[in-house]
Amino acid sequence: KIHAEPTQLLQVYKKISQAKTASVFRRAVHPKDAPGYHDRILFPMDLSLVRKLMVHPVHSRKMIQTYKELHKYLGLICHNCLKFNGRDSDYGVVTRE
């Protein structure tokens, strides 16, 4: 794996998280807003958690150090959204954008 410069990864993250359509993915899904979400989604992911995985070490290692790892976690956000809401839902449409 080729490690990316942390500042470059953060710049990519910032550009993605500031996109208008990213607003629904910036914070964790609250059970009150989506009943049953945590029963169906085994590995919840949101943009705030992605940033934490980029910045804060877990077991003395930052979990996201490459573009491939960043892509994997962003893909998990999309996967979870489509699994819970459906491909043709409003959220599904935003996810595919």
PDB file of N, CA and C in Angstrom:
ATOM      1  N   LYS A   1       0.843  -1.185   0.000  1.00  0.00           N
ATOM      2  CA  LYS A   1       0.000   0.000   0.000  1.00  0.00           C
ATOM      3  C   LYS A   1       0.883   1.240   0.000  1.00  0.00           C
ATOM      4  N   ILE A   2       0.501   2.185  -0.812  1.00  0.00           N
ATOM      5  CA  ILE A   2       1.210   3.449  -0.844  1.00  0.00           C
ATOM      6  C   ILE A   2       0.473   4.419   0.064  1.00  0.00           C
ATOM      7  N   HIS A   3       1.177   4.933   1.051  1.00  0.00           N
ATOM      8  CA  HIS A   3       0.570   5.884   1.978  1.00  0.00           C
ATOM      9  C   HIS A   3       0.515   7.264   1.338  1.00  0.00           C
ATOM     10  N   ALA A   4      -0.614   7.914   1.501  1.00  0.00           N
ATOM     11  CA  ALA A   4      -0.784   9.268   0.995  1.00  0.00           C
ATOM     12  C   ALA A   4      -0.353  10.246   2.085  1.00  0.00           C
ATOM     13  N   GLU A   5       0.015  11.415   1.670  1.00  0.00           N
ATOM     14  CA  GLU A   5       0.315  12.464   2.641  1.00  0.00           C
ATOM     15  C   GLU A   5      -0.970  12.785   3.404  1.00  0.00           C
ATOM     16  N   PRO A   6      -0.887  12.847   4.728  1.00  0.00           N
ATOM     17  CA  PRO A   6      -2.103  13.135   5.511  1.00  0.00           C
ATOM     18  C   PRO A   6      -2.821  14.407   5.080  1.00  0.00           C
ATOM     19  N   THR A   7      -2.072  15.438   4.716  1.00  0.00           N
ATOM     20  CA  THR A   7      -2.725  16.681   4.308  1.00  0.00           C
ATOM     21  C   THR A   7      -3.492  16.494   2.997  1.00  0.00           C
ATOM     22  N   GLN A   8      -2.970  15.677   2.101  1.00  0.00           N
ATOM     23  CA  GLN A   8      -3.667  15.415   0.838  1.00  0.00           C
ATOM     24  C   GLN A   8      -4.955  14.634   1.082  1.00  0.00           C
ATOM     25  N   LEU A   9      -4.884  13.623   1.949  1.00  0.00           N
ATOM     26  CA  LEU A   9      -6.088  12.862   2.280  1.00  0.00           C
ATOM     27  C   LEU A   9      -7.141  13.762   2.919  1.00  0.00           C
ATOM     28  N   LEU A  10      -6.711  14.619   3.821  1.00  0.00           N
ATOM     29  CA  LEU A  10      -7.655  15.525   4.470  1.00  0.00           C
ATOM     30  C   LEU A  10      -8.271  16.511   3.478  1.00  0.00           C
ATOM     31  N   GLN A  11      -7.497  16.930   2.476  1.00  0.00           N
ATOM     32  CA  GLN A  11      -8.036  17.829   1.453  1.00  0.00           C
ATOM     33  C   GLN A  11      -9.122  17.126   0.638  1.00  0.00           C
ATOM     34  N   VAL A  12      -8.878  15.861   0.306  1.00  0.00           N
ATOM     35  CA  VAL A  12      -9.882  15.086  -0.433  1.00  0.00           C
ATOM     36  C   VAL A  12     -11.126  14.918   0.432  1.00  0.00           C
ATOM     37  N   TYR A  13     -10.920  14.563   1.697  1.00  0.00           N
ATOM     38  CA  TYR A  13     -12.036  14.410   2.627  1.00  0.00           C
ATOM     39  C   TYR A  13     -12.845  15.709   2.722  1.00  0.00           C
ATOM     40  N   LYS A  14     -12.150  16.819   2.867  1.00  0.00           N
ATOM     41  CA  LYS A  14     -12.819  18.118   3.028  1.00  0.00           C
ATOM     42  C   LYS A  14     -13.668  18.438   1.808  1.00  0.00           C
ATOM     43  N   LYS A  15     -13.123  18.189   0.629  1.00  0.00           N
ATOM     44  CA  LYS A  15     -13.870  18.467  -0.601  1.00  0.00           C
ATOM     45  C   LYS A  15     -15.130  17.608  -0.670  1.00  0.00           C
ATOM     46  N   ILE A  16     -15.005  16.341  -0.302  1.00  0.00           N
ATOM     47  CA  ILE A  16     -16.160  15.435  -0.320  1.00  0.00           C
ATOM     48  C   ILE A  16     -17.186  15.859   0.726  1.00  0.00           C
ATOM     49  N   SER A  17     -16.733  16.125   1.931  1.00  0.00           N
ATOM     50  CA  SER A  17     -17.670  16.416   3.021  1.00  0.00           C
ATOM     51  C   SER A  17     -18.369  17.764   2.855  1.00  0.00           C
ATOM     52  N   GLN A  18     -17.786  18.666   2.072  1.00  0.00           N
ATOM     53  CA  GLN A  18     -18.409  19.973   1.855  1.00  0.00           C
ATOM     54  C   GLN A  18     -19.380  19.994   0.679  1.00  0.00           C
ATOM     55  N   ALA A  19     -19.436  18.892  -0.045  1.00  0.00           N
ATOM     56  CA  ALA A  19     -20.388  18.833  -1.158  1.00  0.00           C
ATOM     57  C   ALA A  19     -21.814  18.952  -0.620  1.00  0.00           C
ATOM     58  N   LYS A  20     -22.663  19.618  -1.359  1.00  0.00           N
ATOM     59  CA  LYS A  20     -24.036  19.842  -0.910  1.00  0.00           C
ATOM     60  C   LYS A  20     -24.744  18.523  -0.604  1.00  0.00           C
ATOM     61  N   THR A  21     -24.547  17.524  -1.436  1.00  0.00           N
ATOM     62  CA  THR A  21     -25.231  16.242  -1.247  1.00  0.00           C
ATOM     63  C   THR A  21     -24.660  15.432  -0.087  1.00  0.00           C
ATOM     64  N   ALA A  22     -23.509  15.826   0.440  1.00  0.00           N
ATOM     65  CA  ALA A  22     -22.890  15.084   1.551  1.00  0.00           C
ATOM     66  C   ALA A  22     -23.495  15.422   2.900  1.00  0.00           C
ATOM     67  N   SER A  23     -24.347  16.424   2.949  1.00  0.00           N
ATOM     68  CA  SER A  23     -24.863  16.883   4.242  1.00  0.00           C
ATOM     69  C   SER A  23     -25.570  15.783   5.026  1.00  0.00           C
ATOM     70  N   VAL A  24     -26.248  14.882   4.353  1.00  0.00           N
ATOM     71  CA  VAL A  24     -26.964  13.808   5.069  1.00  0.00           C
ATOM     72  C   VAL A  24     -26.020  12.742   5.625  1.00  0.00           C
ATOM     73  N   PHE A  25     -24.772  12.777   5.210  1.00  0.00           N
ATOM     74  CA  PHE A  25     -23.804  11.767   5.647  1.00  0.00           C
ATOM     75  C   PHE A  25     -22.773  12.303   6.635  1.00  0.00           C
ATOM     76  N   ARG A  26     -22.920  13.527   7.049  1.00  0.00           N
ATOM     77  CA  ARG A  26     -21.911  14.159   7.914  1.00  0.00           C
ATOM     78  C   ARG A  26     -21.932  13.651   9.348  1.00  0.00           C
ATOM     79  N   ARG A  27     -23.077  13.211   9.836  1.00  0.00           N
ATOM     80  CA  ARG A  27     -23.212  12.747  11.227  1.00  0.00           C
ATOM     81  C   ARG A  27     -23.808  11.345  11.253  1.00  0.00           C
ATOM     82  N   ALA A  28     -23.591  10.669  12.347  1.00  0.00           N
ATOM     83  CA  ALA A  28     -24.121   9.311  12.521  1.00  0.00           C
ATOM     84  C   ALA A  28     -25.644   9.322  12.476  1.00  0.00           C
ATOM     85  N   VAL A  29     -26.212   8.233  12.007  1.00  0.00           N
ATOM     86  CA  VAL A  29     -27.664   8.075  11.978  1.00  0.00           C
ATOM     87  C   VAL A  29     -28.153   7.901  13.412  1.00  0.00           C
ATOM     88  N   HIS A  30     -29.112   8.715  13.787  1.00  0.00           N
ATOM     89  CA  HIS A  30     -29.679   8.640  15.139  1.00  0.00           C
ATOM     90  C   HIS A  30     -30.861   7.665  15.112  1.00  0.00           C
ATOM     91  N   PRO A  31     -30.935   6.757  16.086  1.00  0.00           N
ATOM     92  CA  PRO A  31     -32.022   5.770  16.104  1.00  0.00           C
ATOM     93  C   PRO A  31     -33.426   6.387  16.040  1.00  0.00           C
ATOM     94  N   LYS A  32     -33.588   7.578  16.596  1.00  0.00           N
ATOM     95  CA  LYS A  32     -34.887   8.248  16.565  1.00  0.00           C
ATOM     96  C   LYS A  32     -35.271   8.664  15.139  1.00  0.00           C
ATOM     97  N   ASP A  33     -34.259   8.999  14.334  1.00  0.00           N
ATOM     98  CA  ASP A  33     -34.510   9.432  12.962  1.00  0.00           C
ATOM     99  C   ASP A  33     -34.723   8.266  12.002  1.00  0.00           C
ATOM    100  N   ALA A  34     -34.165   7.100  12.346  1.00  0.00           N
ATOM    101  CA  ALA A  34     -34.250   5.933  11.466  1.00  0.00           C
ATOM    102  C   ALA A  34     -34.421   4.668  12.311  1.00  0.00           C
ATOM    103  N   PRO A  35     -35.636   4.442  12.804  1.00  0.00           N
ATOM    104  CA  PRO A  35     -35.871   3.251  13.632  1.00  0.00           C
ATOM    105  C   PRO A  35     -35.476   1.971  12.888  1.00  0.00           C
ATOM    106  N   GLY A  36     -34.759   1.108  13.581  1.00  0.00           N
ATOM    107  CA  GLY A  36     -34.327  -0.161  12.993  1.00  0.00           C
ATOM    108  C   GLY A  36     -33.000  -0.100  12.263  1.00  0.00           C
ATOM    109  N   TYR A  37     -32.451   1.088  12.120  1.00  0.00           N
ATOM    110  CA  TYR A  37     -31.188   1.233  11.371  1.00  0.00           C
ATOM    111  C   TYR A  37     -30.090   0.367  11.970  1.00  0.00           C
ATOM    112  N   HIS A  38     -29.915   0.450  13.263  1.00  0.00           N
ATOM    113  CA  HIS A  38     -28.810  -0.271  13.901  1.00  0.00           C
ATOM    114  C   HIS A  38     -29.071  -1.771  13.999  1.00  0.00           C
ATOM    115  N   ASP A  39     -30.294  -2.200  13.744  1.00  0.00           N
ATOM    116  CA  ASP A  39     -30.582  -3.633  13.648  1.00  0.00           C
ATOM    117  C   ASP A  39     -30.175  -4.188  12.293  1.00  0.00           C
ATOM    118  N   ARG A  40     -30.295  -3.369  11.262  1.00  0.00           N
ATOM    119  CA  ARG A  40     -30.004  -3.815   9.888  1.00  0.00           C
ATOM    120  C   ARG A  40     -28.585  -3.517   9.438  1.00  0.00           C
ATOM    121  N   ILE A  41     -27.971  -2.482   9.990  1.00  0.00           N
ATOM    122  CA  ILE A  41     -26.650  -2.048   9.539  1.00  0.00           C
ATOM    123  C   ILE A  41     -25.610  -2.453  10.579  1.00  0.00           C
ATOM    124  N   LEU A  42     -24.751  -3.389  10.203  1.00  0.00           N
ATOM    125  CA  LEU A  42     -23.770  -3.934  11.146  1.00  0.00           C
ATOM    126  C   LEU A  42     -22.596  -3.006  11.410  1.00  0.00           C
ATOM    127  N   PHE A  43     -22.189  -2.236  10.407  1.00  0.00           N
ATOM    128  CA  PHE A  43     -21.027  -1.359  10.529  1.00  0.00           C
ATOM    129  C   PHE A  43     -21.410   0.064  10.130  1.00  0.00           C
ATOM    130  N   PRO A  44     -22.089   0.790  11.020  1.00  0.00           N
ATOM    131  CA  PRO A  44     -22.478   2.163  10.690  1.00  0.00           C
ATOM    132  C   PRO A  44     -21.242   3.034  10.400  1.00  0.00           C
ATOM    133  N   MET A  45     -21.395   3.925   9.449  1.00  0.00           N
ATOM    134  CA  MET A  45     -20.284   4.802   9.078  1.00  0.00           C
ATOM    135  C   MET A  45     -20.863   6.130   8.631  1.00  0.00           C
ATOM    136  N   ASP A  46     -20.171   7.211   8.966  1.00  0.00           N
ATOM    137  CA  ASP A  46     -20.563   8.549   8.524  1.00  0.00           C
ATOM    138  C   ASP A  46     -19.286   9.355   8.327  1.00  0.00           C
ATOM    139  N   LEU A  47     -19.418  10.538   7.764  1.00  0.00           N
ATOM    140  CA  LEU A  47     -18.235  11.337   7.443  1.00  0.00           C
ATOM    141  C   LEU A  47     -17.472  11.797   8.685  1.00  0.00           C
ATOM    142  N   SER A  48     -18.159  12.052   9.781  1.00  0.00           N
ATOM    143  CA  SER A  48     -17.433  12.464  10.991  1.00  0.00           C
ATOM    144  C   SER A  48     -16.561  11.317  11.513  1.00  0.00           C
ATOM    145  N   LEU A  49     -17.055  10.095  11.394  1.00  0.00           N
ATOM    146  CA  LEU A  49     -16.255   8.938  11.819  1.00  0.00           C
ATOM    147  C   LEU A  49     -15.092   8.691  10.862  1.00  0.00           C
ATOM    148  N   VAL A  50     -15.319   8.908   9.577  1.00  0.00           N
ATOM    149  CA  VAL A  50     -14.228   8.787   8.598  1.00  0.00           C
ATOM    150  C   VAL A  50     -13.099   9.738   8.973  1.00  0.00           C
ATOM    151  N   ARG A  51     -13.449  10.968   9.311  1.00  0.00           N
ATOM    152  CA  ARG A  51     -12.416  11.942   9.684  1.00  0.00           C
ATOM    153  C   ARG A  51     -11.664  11.487  10.928  1.00  0.00           C
ATOM    154  N   LYS A  52     -12.378  10.985  11.912  1.00  0.00           N
ATOM    155  CA  LYS A  52     -11.718  10.481  13.125  1.00  0.00           C
ATOM    156  C   LYS A  52     -10.750   9.358  12.790  1.00  0.00           C
ATOM    157  N   LEU A  53     -11.134   8.479  11.878  1.00  0.00           N
ATOM    158  CA  LEU A  53     -10.261   7.374  11.487  1.00  0.00           C
ATOM    159  C   LEU A  53      -9.037   7.865  10.715  1.00  0.00           C
ATOM    160  N   MET A  54      -9.137   9.044  10.126  1.00  0.00           N
ATOM    161  CA  MET A  54      -8.005   9.627   9.411  1.00  0.00           C
ATOM    162  C   MET A  54      -7.043  10.326  10.362  1.00  0.00           C
ATOM    163  N   VAL A  55      -7.573  10.892  11.436  1.00  0.00           N
ATOM    164  CA  VAL A  55      -6.790  11.787  12.290  1.00  0.00           C
ATOM    165  C   VAL A  55      -6.326  11.129  13.590  1.00  0.00           C
ATOM    166  N   HIS A  56      -7.184  10.345  14.208  1.00  0.00           N
ATOM    167  CA  HIS A  56      -6.881   9.781  15.529  1.00  0.00           C
ATOM    168  C   HIS A  56      -6.440   8.322  15.424  1.00  0.00           C
ATOM    169  N   PRO A  57      -5.280   8.003  15.939  1.00  0.00           N
ATOM    170  CA  PRO A  57      -4.790   6.613  15.885  1.00  0.00           C
ATOM    171  C   PRO A  57      -5.657   5.660  16.707  1.00  0.00           C
ATOM    172  N   VAL A  58      -5.826   4.458  16.180  1.00  0.00           N
ATOM    173  CA  VAL A  58      -6.475   3.365  16.887  1.00  0.00           C
ATOM    174  C   VAL A  58      -5.408   2.283  17.044  1.00  0.00           C
ATOM    175  N   HIS A  59      -5.126   1.914  18.268  1.00  0.00           N
ATOM    176  CA  HIS A  59      -4.032   0.961  18.532  1.00  0.00           C
ATOM    177  C   HIS A  59      -2.742   1.439  17.867  1.00  0.00           C
ATOM    178  N   SER A  60      -2.445   2.712  18.052  1.00  0.00           N
ATOM    179  CA  SER A  60      -1.240   3.389  17.554  1.00  0.00           C
ATOM    180  C   SER A  60      -1.121   3.418  16.028  1.00  0.00           C
ATOM    181  N   ARG A  61      -2.222   3.268  15.314  1.00  0.00           N
ATOM    182  CA  ARG A  61      -2.209   3.365  13.856  1.00  0.00           C
ATOM    183  C   ARG A  61      -3.439   4.128  13.390  1.00  0.00           C
ATOM    184  N   LYS A  62      -3.234   5.069  12.494  1.00  0.00           N
ATOM    185  CA  LYS A  62      -4.372   5.742  11.872  1.00  0.00           C
ATOM    186  C   LYS A  62      -5.011   4.741  10.909  1.00  0.00           C
ATOM    187  N   MET A  63      -6.312   4.576  11.004  1.00  0.00           N
ATOM    188  CA  MET A  63      -7.000   3.551  10.226  1.00  0.00           C
ATOM    189  C   MET A  63      -7.110   3.896   8.744  1.00  0.00           C
ATOM    190  N   ILE A  64      -7.083   5.152   8.412  1.00  0.00           N
ATOM    191  CA  ILE A  64      -7.141   5.565   7.008  1.00  0.00           C
ATOM    192  C   ILE A  64      -5.850   6.307   6.680  1.00  0.00           C
ATOM    193  N   GLN A  65      -5.008   5.645   5.894  1.00  0.00           N
ATOM    194  CA  GLN A  65      -3.721   6.230   5.517  1.00  0.00           C
ATOM    195  C   GLN A  65      -3.515   6.275   4.010  1.00  0.00           C
ATOM    196  N   THR A  66      -4.414   5.652   3.259  1.00  0.00           N
ATOM    197  CA  THR A  66      -4.275   5.603   1.805  1.00  0.00           C
ATOM    198  C   THR A  66      -5.591   6.010   1.148  1.00  0.00           C
ATOM    199  N   TYR A  67      -5.518   6.344  -0.134  1.00  0.00           N
ATOM    200  CA  TYR A  67      -6.735   6.668  -0.871  1.00  0.00           C
ATOM    201  C   TYR A  67      -7.637   5.442  -0.962  1.00  0.00           C
ATOM    202  N   LYS A  68      -7.042   4.272  -1.073  1.00  0.00           N
ATOM    203  CA  LYS A  68      -7.823   3.030  -1.140  1.00  0.00           C
ATOM    204  C   LYS A  68      -8.617   2.821   0.146  1.00  0.00           C
ATOM    205  N   GLU A  69      -8.001   3.079   1.288  1.00  0.00           N
ATOM    206  CA  GLU A  69      -8.707   2.936   2.562  1.00  0.00           C
ATOM    207  C   GLU A  69      -9.812   3.980   2.689  1.00  0.00           C
ATOM    208  N   LEU A  70      -9.541   5.207   2.256  1.00  0.00           N
ATOM    209  CA  LEU A  70     -10.559   6.253   2.277  1.00  0.00           C
ATOM    210  C   LEU A  70     -11.746   5.837   1.404  1.00  0.00           C
ATOM    211  N   HIS A  71     -11.453   5.338   0.227  1.00  0.00           N
ATOM    212  CA  HIS A  71     -12.488   4.886  -0.701  1.00  0.00           C
ATOM    213  C   HIS A  71     -13.329   3.770  -0.074  1.00  0.00           C
ATOM    214  N   LYS A  72     -12.681   2.865   0.636  1.00  0.00           N
ATOM    215  CA  LYS A  72     -13.387   1.745   1.276  1.00  0.00           C
ATOM    216  C   LYS A  72     -14.413   2.257   2.285  1.00  0.00           C
ATOM    217  N   TYR A  73     -14.015   3.196   3.126  1.00  0.00           N
ATOM    218  CA  TYR A  73     -14.930   3.708   4.152  1.00  0.00           C
ATOM    219  C   TYR A  73     -16.030   4.582   3.556  1.00  0.00           C
ATOM    220  N   LEU A  74     -15.715   5.343   2.518  1.00  0.00           N
ATOM    221  CA  LEU A  74     -16.753   6.122   1.836  1.00  0.00           C
ATOM    222  C   LEU A  74     -17.749   5.180   1.161  1.00  0.00           C
ATOM    223  N   GLY A  75     -17.228   4.097   0.612  1.00  0.00           N
ATOM    224  CA  GLY A  75     -18.102   3.092   0.003  1.00  0.00           C
ATOM    225  C   GLY A  75     -19.030   2.452   1.019  1.00  0.00           C
ATOM    226  N   LEU A  76     -18.550   2.273   2.244  1.00  0.00           N
ATOM    227  CA  LEU A  76     -19.386   1.710   3.297  1.00  0.00           C
ATOM    228  C   LEU A  76     -20.553   2.643   3.635  1.00  0.00           C
ATOM    229  N   ILE A  77     -20.299   3.944   3.633  1.00  0.00           N
ATOM    230  CA  ILE A  77     -21.382   4.906   3.850  1.00  0.00           C
ATOM    231  C   ILE A  77     -22.460   4.713   2.783  1.00  0.00           C
ATOM    232  N   CYS A  78     -22.038   4.625   1.543  1.00  0.00           N
ATOM    233  CA  CYS A  78     -22.983   4.467   0.434  1.00  0.00           C
ATOM    234  C   CYS A  78     -23.714   3.132   0.514  1.00  0.00           C
ATOM    235  N   HIS A  79     -22.984   2.070   0.788  1.00  0.00           N
ATOM    236  CA  HIS A  79     -23.577   0.738   0.911  1.00  0.00           C
ATOM    237  C   HIS A  79     -24.659   0.725   1.988  1.00  0.00           C
ATOM    238  N   ASN A  80     -24.322   1.280   3.156  1.00  0.00           N
ATOM    239  CA  ASN A  80     -25.280   1.303   4.262  1.00  0.00           C
ATOM    240  C   ASN A  80     -26.540   2.087   3.892  1.00  0.00           C
ATOM    241  N   CYS A  81     -26.348   3.208   3.241  1.00  0.00           N
ATOM    242  CA  CYS A  81     -27.475   4.043   2.849  1.00  0.00           C
ATOM    243  C   CYS A  81     -28.403   3.291   1.894  1.00  0.00           C
ATOM    244  N   LEU A  82     -27.829   2.663   0.892  1.00  0.00           N
ATOM    245  CA  LEU A  82     -28.641   1.930  -0.083  1.00  0.00           C
ATOM    246  C   LEU A  82     -29.310   0.718   0.555  1.00  0.00           C
ATOM    247  N   LYS A  83     -28.606   0.033   1.433  1.00  0.00           N
ATOM    248  CA  LYS A  83     -29.165  -1.145   2.101  1.00  0.00           C
ATOM    249  C   LYS A  83     -30.369  -0.759   2.955  1.00  0.00           C
ATOM    250  N   PHE A  84     -30.264   0.332   3.697  1.00  0.00           N
ATOM    251  CA  PHE A  84     -31.344   0.719   4.596  1.00  0.00           C
ATOM    252  C   PHE A  84     -32.489   1.417   3.868  1.00  0.00           C
ATOM    253  N   ASN A  85     -32.167   2.332   2.969  1.00  0.00           N
ATOM    254  CA  ASN A  85     -33.189   3.181   2.350  1.00  0.00           C
ATOM    255  C   ASN A  85     -33.693   2.684   1.009  1.00  0.00           C
ATOM    256  N   GLY A  86     -32.916   1.871   0.339  1.00  0.00           N
ATOM    257  CA  GLY A  86     -33.283   1.413  -0.998  1.00  0.00           C
ATOM    258  C   GLY A  86     -32.696   2.304  -2.072  1.00  0.00           C
ATOM    259  N   ARG A  87     -32.412   1.689  -3.192  1.00  0.00           N
ATOM    260  CA  ARG A  87     -31.755   2.371  -4.300  1.00  0.00           C
ATOM    261  C   ARG A  87     -32.588   3.525  -4.864  1.00  0.00           C
ATOM    262  N   ASP A  88     -33.898   3.364  -4.863  1.00  0.00           N
ATOM    263  CA  ASP A  88     -34.765   4.360  -5.494  1.00  0.00           C
ATOM    264  C   ASP A  88     -35.306   5.408  -4.526  1.00  0.00           C
ATOM    265  N   SER A  89     -34.903   5.333  -3.262  1.00  0.00           N
ATOM    266  CA  SER A  89     -35.344   6.340  -2.291  1.00  0.00           C
ATOM    267  C   SER A  89     -34.622   7.662  -2.559  1.00  0.00           C
ATOM    268  N   ASP A  90     -35.094   8.719  -1.924  1.00  0.00           N
ATOM    269  CA  ASP A  90     -34.426  10.015  -2.072  1.00  0.00           C
ATOM    270  C   ASP A  90     -32.964   9.919  -1.619  1.00  0.00           C
ATOM    271  N   TYR A  91     -32.726   9.226  -0.505  1.00  0.00           N
ATOM    272  CA  TYR A  91     -31.354   9.049  -0.019  1.00  0.00           C
ATOM    273  C   TYR A  91     -30.530   8.200  -0.991  1.00  0.00           C
ATOM    274  N   GLY A  92     -31.165   7.216  -1.573  1.00  0.00           N
ATOM    275  CA  GLY A  92     -30.484   6.372  -2.553  1.00  0.00           C
ATOM    276  C   GLY A  92     -30.051   7.172  -3.774  1.00  0.00           C
ATOM    277  N   VAL A  93     -30.899   8.082  -4.199  1.00  0.00           N
ATOM    278  CA  VAL A  93     -30.562   8.951  -5.339  1.00  0.00           C
ATOM    279  C   VAL A  93     -29.376   9.848  -4.982  1.00  0.00           C
ATOM    280  N   VAL A  94     -29.400  10.437  -3.786  1.00  0.00           N
ATOM    281  CA  VAL A  94     -28.297  11.290  -3.341  1.00  0.00           C
ATOM    282  C   VAL A  94     -27.011  10.476  -3.258  1.00  0.00           C
ATOM    283  N   THR A  95     -27.102   9.252  -2.767  1.00  0.00           N
ATOM    284  CA  THR A  95     -25.919   8.389  -2.636  1.00  0.00           C
ATOM    285  C   THR A  95     -25.280   8.126  -3.981  1.00  0.00           C
ATOM    286  N   ARG A  96     -26.094   7.896  -4.984  1.00  0.00           N
ATOM    287  CA  ARG A  96     -25.553   7.566  -6.298  1.00  0.00           C
ATOM    288  C   ARG A  96     -24.981   8.781  -7.015  1.00  0.00           C
ATOM    289  N   GLU A  97     -25.295   9.990  -6.538  1.00  0.00           N
ATOM    290  CA  GLU A  97     -24.732  11.203  -7.153  1.00  0.00           C
ATOM    291  C   GLU A  97     -23.330  11.272  -6.830  1.00  0.00           C
TER     292      GLU A  97
END
